[in-house]
């Protein structure tokens, strides 16, 4: 009997996840983003660099994975959040995704929702809103804001791990024109994650109308498990460095910051007056990480630009001969099959000299020279998989 109740509870929670509108808004957003990227790649380079919708794959798999891990931890420690804040955050998250700001402002939305909740509490708006809802078993019981600081630390830790896993793995180039008409390539990272994290909210407002909905007792307080659509995302274009290196450094900084925030959150549980101070410092440090990353990229002298003494490698298509060669984004191919090359046309003409093999001499962005070679598809030089500036 207990097992049946447990399975029913799990089933109901999964049903509530499926019905979570913010998650579906995020899913649609990632689908549209992937479609736009693929169309842009085909328009710019003649074919897609990454033909699969990896943004959608990342969204579905990683949101559910992080959601499962986060929910287990949250449930184990009894993470309780105020109902008023849950409503404010969920509404802001949905609005941000609809307006196209979900990936740009995930932490700003979190911090802003906390500030808005505190302000509403200070002028009595929250209690005024919840008062008429108490007849539906909504609870106006206060919850320490230290829990929200801890939740922010969890969000940033998840952000850091997520960025380390996927940041720079799919370096899709986008062509930009500088003021004097010089063409350069940048590498936009524009992905969003909606992590469905199970949290506890005071009250039994769901079970009062849906008797089968699970209700728990925590420290003598009745709480209801709900999914919080936690936004994780980043919108940043890299112009002068290897994208994978940049995002690896940013992820490390964010993970370290998240650990300090978790400590600050625990401290604020005991010293409630420090809550907003910890929140403000955490947000400023997060902004500092982003600004520092962008500034460090912009101050480099290197550009992913066209060159006169070869052809610049802007990308490598997966599962192609080029993916098996020692080629990196930013490298310059100086000769192909013993022939000097300086344009896309020269490059493919040199490839045709040997229809089944490719021998390249390459100069790295640091100025080092290297040689790499591989077999290619017979009679299909354009399928070698190297992305470069079009003539």
Coordinates of C-alpha atoms in Angstrom, one line a residue:
X1 CA 0.0 0.0 0.0
X2 CA 2.8 2.4 0.9
X3 CA 4.5 1.6 -2.4
X4 CA 1.3 2.4 -4.3
X5 CA 1.0 5.8 -2.5
X6 CA 4.7 6.5 -3.3
X7 CA 4.2 5.7 -6.9
X8 CA 1.1 7.8 -7.1
X9 CA 2.9 10.7 -5.5
X10 CA 5.8 10.4 -8.0
X11 CA 3.3 10.2 -10.9
X12 CA 1.5 13.3 -9.7
X13 CA 4.7 15.3 -9.5
X14 CA 5.7 14.2 -13.0
X15 CA 2.3 15.3 -14.2
X16 CA 2.8 18.7 -12.6
X17 CA 6.2 18.9 -14.3
X18 CA 4.7 18.1 -17.7
X19 CA 2.1 20.8 -17.1
X20 CA 4.8 23.4 -16.1
X21 CA 4.3 26.2 -18.7
X22 CA 7.6 27.9 -18.1
X23 CA 9.4 24.7 -19.1
X24 CA 7.5 24.6 -22.3
X25 CA 8.1 28.2 -23.0
X26 CA 11.8 27.5 -22.7
X27 CA 11.5 24.4 -24.9
X28 CA 9.9 26.5 -27.7
X29 CA 12.5 29.2 -27.2
X30 CA 15.3 26.7 -27.8
X31 CA 13.6 25.2 -30.8
X32 CA 13.2 28.6 -32.4
X33 CA 16.8 29.5 -31.5
X34 CA 18.1 26.4 -33.1
X35 CA 16.1 27.0 -36.3
X36 CA 17.4 30.5 -36.6
X37 CA 21.0 29.4 -36.1
X38 CA 20.7 26.7 -38.8
X39 CA 19.1 29.1 -41.3
X40 CA 21.9 31.6 -40.6
X41 CA 24.6 29.1 -41.1
X42 CA 23.1 27.9 -44.4
X43 CA 22.8 31.5 -45.6
X44 CA 26.3 32.4 -44.6
X45 CA 28.3 29.3 -45.4
X46 CA 26.1 27.4 -47.9
X47 CA 25.3 24.6 -45.4
X48 CA 24.8 24.2 -41.7
X49 CA 27.9 23.9 -39.5
X50 CA 25.8 21.9 -37.0
X51 CA 22.7 20.5 -38.7
X52 CA 21.2 19.0 -35.5
X53 CA 19.3 21.1 -33.0
X54 CA 21.8 20.7 -30.2
X55 CA 20.2 23.5 -28.2
X56 CA 17.0 21.5 -27.9
X57 CA 18.9 18.4 -26.9
X58 CA 20.8 20.2 -24.2
X59 CA 17.6 21.8 -22.9
X60 CA 15.7 18.6 -22.6
X61 CA 18.4 16.3 -21.3
X62 CA 20.2 18.7 -19.0
X63 CA 17.1 20.4 -17.5
X64 CA 15.7 17.0 -16.5
X65 CA 19.1 15.8 -15.2
X66 CA 19.8 18.9 -13.1
X67 CA 16.2 19.0 -12.1
X68 CA 16.3 15.4 -10.8
X69 CA 19.5 16.0 -8.9
X70 CA 18.4 19.3 -7.5
X71 CA 15.0 18.0 -6.5
X72 CA 16.5 15.1 -4.5
X73 CA 18.9 17.4 -2.7
X74 CA 16.1 20.0 -2.1
X75 CA 13.7 17.4 -0.8
X76 CA 16.4 15.8 1.4
X77 CA 17.2 19.1 3.1
X78 CA 13.6 20.4 3.2
X79 CA 14.2 23.5 1.0
X80 CA 11.1 25.7 1.8
X81 CA 10.4 28.9 -0.1
X82 CA 7.7 31.6 0.4
X83 CA 4.6 31.2 -1.8
X84 CA 4.7 34.9 -2.6
X85 CA 8.2 34.6 -4.0
X86 CA 7.4 31.4 -5.9
X87 CA 4.5 33.3 -7.7
X88 CA 6.6 36.4 -8.4
X89 CA 9.6 34.4 -9.7
X90 CA 7.5 32.1 -11.9
X91 CA 5.7 35.0 -13.5
X92 CA 8.9 36.9 -14.1
X93 CA 10.6 33.8 -15.6
X94 CA 7.7 33.2 -18.0
X95 CA 7.6 36.9 -19.0
X96 CA 11.4 37.0 -19.6
X97 CA 11.3 33.9 -21.9
X98 CA 8.4 35.3 -23.9
X99 CA 10.2 38.6 -24.3
X100 CA 13.5 36.9 -25.3
X101 CA 15.4 37.8 -22.2
X102 CA 15.5 34.4 -20.5
X103 CA 19.1 33.6 -21.4
X104 CA 20.3 37.2 -20.9
X105 CA 19.0 37.8 -17.4
X106 CA 18.5 34.6 -15.5
X107 CA 20.3 35.7 -12.3
X108 CA 19.0 39.2 -12.6
X109 CA 15.5 37.8 -12.6
X110 CA 16.2 35.7 -9.5
X111 CA 17.7 38.6 -7.6
X112 CA 15.0 41.0 -8.8
X113 CA 12.2 38.7 -7.7
X114 CA 13.7 38.5 -4.2
X115 CA 14.0 42.3 -4.0
X116 CA 10.4 42.7 -5.3
X117 CA 9.2 40.1 -2.8
X118 CA 10.9 41.9 0.1
X119 CA 9.5 45.2 -1.0
X120 CA 6.0 43.8 -1.3
X121 CA 6.3 42.4 2.2
X122 CA 7.5 45.7 3.6
X123 CA 4.4 47.6 2.3
X124 CA 2.1 44.7 3.1
X125 CA 1.2 43.9 -0.5
X126 CA 2.0 40.2 -0.1
X127 CA -0.2 39.7 2.9
X128 CA -3.0 41.6 1.3
X129 CA -2.8 39.3 -1.7
X130 CA -2.6 36.1 0.3
X131 CA -5.3 37.1 2.9
X132 CA -8.3 36.5 0.6
X133 CA -6.6 33.3 -0.7
X134 CA -6.5 31.7 2.8
X135 CA -10.0 30.5 2.3
X136 CA -8.4 28.2 -0.4
X137 CA -5.8 27.0 2.2
X138 CA -3.0 29.3 0.9
X139 CA -0.6 29.9 3.7
X140 CA 0.9 33.3 4.5
X141 CA 3.5 31.9 6.9
X142 CA 6.8 33.6 6.4
X143 CA 9.9 31.7 5.4
X144 CA 13.5 32.9 6.1
X145 CA 15.0 34.6 3.1
X146 CA 18.3 32.7 3.8
X147 CA 16.7 29.8 1.9
X148 CA 16.5 32.0 -1.2
X149 CA 20.2 32.9 -0.9
X150 CA 21.1 29.2 -0.6
X151 CA 18.9 28.6 -3.7
X152 CA 20.8 31.3 -5.6
X153 CA 24.0 29.6 -4.7
X154 CA 22.6 26.3 -6.1
X155 CA 21.5 28.1 -9.2
X156 CA 25.0 29.5 -9.8
X157 CA 26.6 26.2 -9.1
X158 CA 24.3 24.5 -11.6
X159 CA 25.1 27.3 -14.1
X160 CA 28.9 26.8 -13.7
X161 CA 28.6 23.0 -14.2
X162 CA 26.3 23.4 -17.1
X163 CA 28.6 26.0 -18.8
X164 CA 31.7 23.7 -18.2
X165 CA 29.9 20.8 -19.9
X166 CA 28.6 22.6 -23.1
X167 CA 30.3 25.9 -23.3
X168 CA 32.3 26.1 -26.5
X169 CA 31.6 22.5 -27.6
X170 CA 29.5 23.7 -30.5
X171 CA 31.4 26.8 -31.8
X172 CA 29.1 28.1 -34.4
X173 CA 30.6 31.1 -36.2
X174 CA 28.7 34.2 -37.1
X175 CA 30.1 36.8 -39.5
X176 CA 30.2 40.5 -38.5
X177 CA 31.3 43.5 -40.5
X178 CA 33.5 46.1 -38.8
X179 CA 33.2 49.8 -39.4
X180 CA 35.7 49.7 -42.3
X181 CA 34.0 46.7 -43.9
X182 CA 36.5 44.2 -42.7
X183 CA 34.8 40.8 -42.0
X184 CA 35.4 39.1 -38.7
X185 CA 33.8 36.0 -37.1
X186 CA 32.3 35.8 -33.6
X187 CA 31.1 32.8 -31.7
X188 CA 27.7 33.4 -30.0
X189 CA 26.7 31.3 -27.0
X190 CA 22.9 31.6 -26.6
X191 CA 21.4 28.8 -24.6
X192 CA 18.7 28.6 -21.9
X193 CA 17.9 25.9 -19.3
X194 CA 14.7 25.7 -17.2
X195 CA 15.6 23.4 -14.3
X196 CA 12.4 22.0 -12.8
X197 CA 13.5 21.9 -9.1
X198 CA 11.2 20.4 -6.5
X199 CA 10.7 22.8 -3.5
X200 CA 8.4 23.0 -0.6
X201 CA 5.8 25.7 -0.1
X202 CA 3.9 26.3 3.2
X203 CA 0.3 25.4 3.1
X204 CA -1.9 22.6 1.6
X205 CA -3.7 24.7 -1.0
X206 CA -3.5 22.0 -3.6
X207 CA -4.6 19.0 -1.5
X208 CA -7.5 21.1 -0.1
X209 CA -9.0 20.9 -3.6
X210 CA -7.2 17.8 -5.0
X211 CA -7.3 15.3 -2.1
X212 CA -4.8 13.0 -3.9
X213 CA -2.1 15.7 -4.0
X214 CA 0.8 14.9 -1.7
X215 CA 1.1 17.0 1.5
X216 CA 4.1 16.8 3.9
X217 CA 4.7 18.0 7.5
X218 CA 8.0 19.8 8.2
X219 CA 8.7 20.9 11.7
X220 CA 5.0 21.0 12.5
X221 CA 4.2 23.0 9.4
X222 CA 2.2 21.6 6.5
X223 CA 4.0 22.0 3.2
X224 CA 3.2 21.3 -0.5
X225 CA 5.8 20.1 -3.0
X226 CA 5.9 22.2 -6.2
X227 CA 8.3 22.5 -9.1
X228 CA 10.2 25.8 -9.3
X229 CA 11.2 26.6 -12.9
X230 CA 14.8 27.7 -12.2
X231 CA 16.3 29.7 -15.1
X232 CA 19.9 29.0 -16.1
X233 CA 21.3 30.7 -19.3
X234 CA 23.9 32.8 -21.0
X235 CA 24.0 35.1 -24.0
X236 CA 27.6 36.0 -24.8
X237 CA 29.6 36.4 -28.1
X238 CA 33.3 35.6 -28.1
X239 CA 35.4 37.5 -30.7
X240 CA 39.1 37.0 -29.9
X241 CA 39.7 33.8 -28.0
X242 CA 38.9 30.1 -28.2
X243 CA 35.3 29.9 -27.0
X244 CA 35.9 26.6 -25.1
X245 CA 38.8 28.2 -23.1
X246 CA 36.7 31.3 -22.3
X247 CA 33.7 29.4 -21.0
X248 CA 35.9 27.0 -19.0
X249 CA 37.4 30.0 -17.1
X250 CA 34.0 31.6 -16.6
X251 CA 32.5 28.3 -15.3
X252 CA 35.3 28.0 -12.8
X253 CA 34.8 31.5 -11.5
X254 CA 31.1 31.0 -11.2
X255 CA 31.4 27.7 -9.3
X256 CA 33.8 29.3 -6.8
X257 CA 31.4 32.2 -6.4
X258 CA 28.5 29.9 -5.8
X259 CA 30.3 28.2 -2.9
X260 CA 30.8 31.5 -1.2
X261 CA 27.2 32.4 -1.7
X262 CA 26.1 29.0 -0.2
X263 CA 28.2 29.9 2.9
X264 CA 26.7 33.4 3.0
X265 CA 23.2 31.8 2.7
X266 CA 23.9 29.6 5.6
X267 CA 25.2 32.6 7.6
X268 CA 22.0 34.6 6.8
X269 CA 19.9 31.8 8.3
X270 CA 21.3 32.8 11.7
X271 CA 21.9 36.5 11.0
X272 CA 18.8 37.6 9.1
X273 CA 19.9 41.2 8.8
X274 CA 22.7 40.1 6.5
X275 CA 20.4 38.6 3.9
X276 CA 20.1 41.6 1.5
X277 CA 23.8 42.4 1.9
X278 CA 24.8 38.9 0.9
X279 CA 22.3 39.0 -2.0
X280 CA 23.7 42.4 -3.2
X281 CA 27.3 41.2 -3.0
X282 CA 26.5 38.0 -4.7
X283 CA 24.9 39.8 -7.6
X284 CA 27.7 42.3 -8.0
X285 CA 30.3 39.5 -8.0
X286 CA 28.3 37.6 -10.6
X287 CA 28.1 40.7 -12.8
X288 CA 31.9 41.1 -12.2
X289 CA 32.5 37.6 -13.6
X290 CA 30.6 38.4 -16.8
X291 CA 32.1 41.8 -17.3
X292 CA 35.6 40.5 -16.6
X293 CA 35.1 37.7 -19.2
X294 CA 33.8 40.1 -21.8
X295 CA 36.5 42.7 -21.1
X296 CA 39.3 40.1 -21.3
X297 CA 38.1 38.9 -24.6
X298 CA 37.8 42.4 -26.1
X299 CA 41.3 43.5 -25.0
X300 CA 43.0 40.8 -27.0
X301 CA 44.7 41.9 -30.3
X302 CA 43.7 38.7 -32.2
X303 CA 40.6 38.6 -34.4
X304 CA 39.0 35.7 -36.3
X305 CA 39.4 37.7 -39.5
X306 CA 40.3 37.1 -43.2
X307 CA 44.0 36.9 -43.9
X308 CA 46.0 37.3 -47.1
X309 CA 48.5 34.5 -46.6
X310 CA 46.0 31.6 -46.2
X311 CA 42.4 30.7 -45.3
X312 CA 41.1 31.1 -41.7
X313 CA 39.4 28.1 -40.1
X314 CA 36.2 29.3 -38.6
X315 CA 34.7 25.9 -37.7
X316 CA 34.9 22.2 -38.0
X317 CA 31.8 20.2 -39.0
X318 CA 31.3 17.0 -36.9
X319 CA 31.7 13.6 -38.4
X320 CA 33.7 14.9 -41.4
X321 CA 37.3 14.2 -42.5
X322 CA 38.3 17.6 -40.9
X323 CA 37.1 16.4 -37.5
X324 CA 39.8 13.7 -37.6
X325 CA 42.6 16.2 -38.4
X326 CA 44.7 18.4 -36.1
X327 CA 42.8 21.6 -36.9
X328 CA 41.5 24.1 -34.4
X329 CA 39.2 27.1 -34.8
X330 CA 41.4 30.1 -35.6
X331 CA 44.1 28.2 -37.5
X332 CA 45.3 29.4 -40.9
X333 CA 45.7 26.9 -43.7
X334 CA 48.7 28.1 -45.8
X335 CA 49.0 25.3 -48.2
X336 CA 46.8 22.4 -49.4
X337 CA 48.3 19.5 -51.3
X338 CA 51.6 21.5 -51.7
X339 CA 49.7 24.4 -53.2
X340 CA 49.6 27.9 -51.6
X341 CA 46.0 28.9 -50.8
X342 CA 44.5 32.3 -50.1
X343 CA 40.8 31.9 -50.6
X344 CA 38.0 29.4 -50.5
X345 CA 38.3 28.9 -54.2
X346 CA 42.0 28.2 -54.1
X347 CA 41.5 25.8 -51.3
X348 CA 39.0 23.6 -53.1
X349 CA 41.0 23.8 -56.4
X350 CA 44.0 22.4 -54.5
X351 CA 41.8 19.7 -52.9
X352 CA 40.9 18.5 -56.4
X353 CA 44.5 17.8 -57.2
X354 CA 44.2 14.6 -55.0
X355 CA 40.5 13.6 -54.9
X356 CA 41.0 11.1 -52.0
X357 CA 43.6 12.7 -49.8
X358 CA 44.3 16.0 -48.1
X359 CA 47.6 17.3 -46.9
X360 CA 47.6 20.7 -45.0
X361 CA 50.2 23.0 -43.7
X362 CA 48.8 25.2 -40.9
X363 CA 49.8 28.2 -38.9
X364 CA 48.2 28.5 -35.4
X365 CA 47.1 31.8 -33.9
X366 CA 50.2 31.7 -31.8
X367 CA 52.4 31.6 -35.0
X368 CA 53.4 27.9 -34.7
X369 CA 53.5 25.7 -37.8
X370 CA 52.1 22.2 -38.1
X371 CA 51.2 19.6 -40.7
X372 CA 48.1 17.4 -40.8
X373 CA 46.6 15.0 -43.3
X374 CA 43.7 12.6 -43.8
X375 CA 41.8 10.7 -46.4
X376 CA 38.7 12.5 -47.9
X377 CA 35.6 11.5 -49.6
X378 CA 36.3 10.6 -53.2
X379 CA 35.2 13.3 -55.6
X380 CA 33.5 15.4 -52.8
X381 CA 36.0 18.0 -51.7
X382 CA 33.3 20.3 -50.3
X383 CA 32.5 17.6 -47.8
X384 CA 35.8 17.9 -46.0
X385 CA 34.1 19.8 -43.2
X386 CA 36.2 23.0 -42.9
X387 CA 34.2 26.2 -42.4
X388 CA 35.8 29.3 -43.8
X389 CA 35.0 32.8 -45.1
X390 CA 33.2 32.6 -48.4
X391 CA 34.7 34.4 -51.4

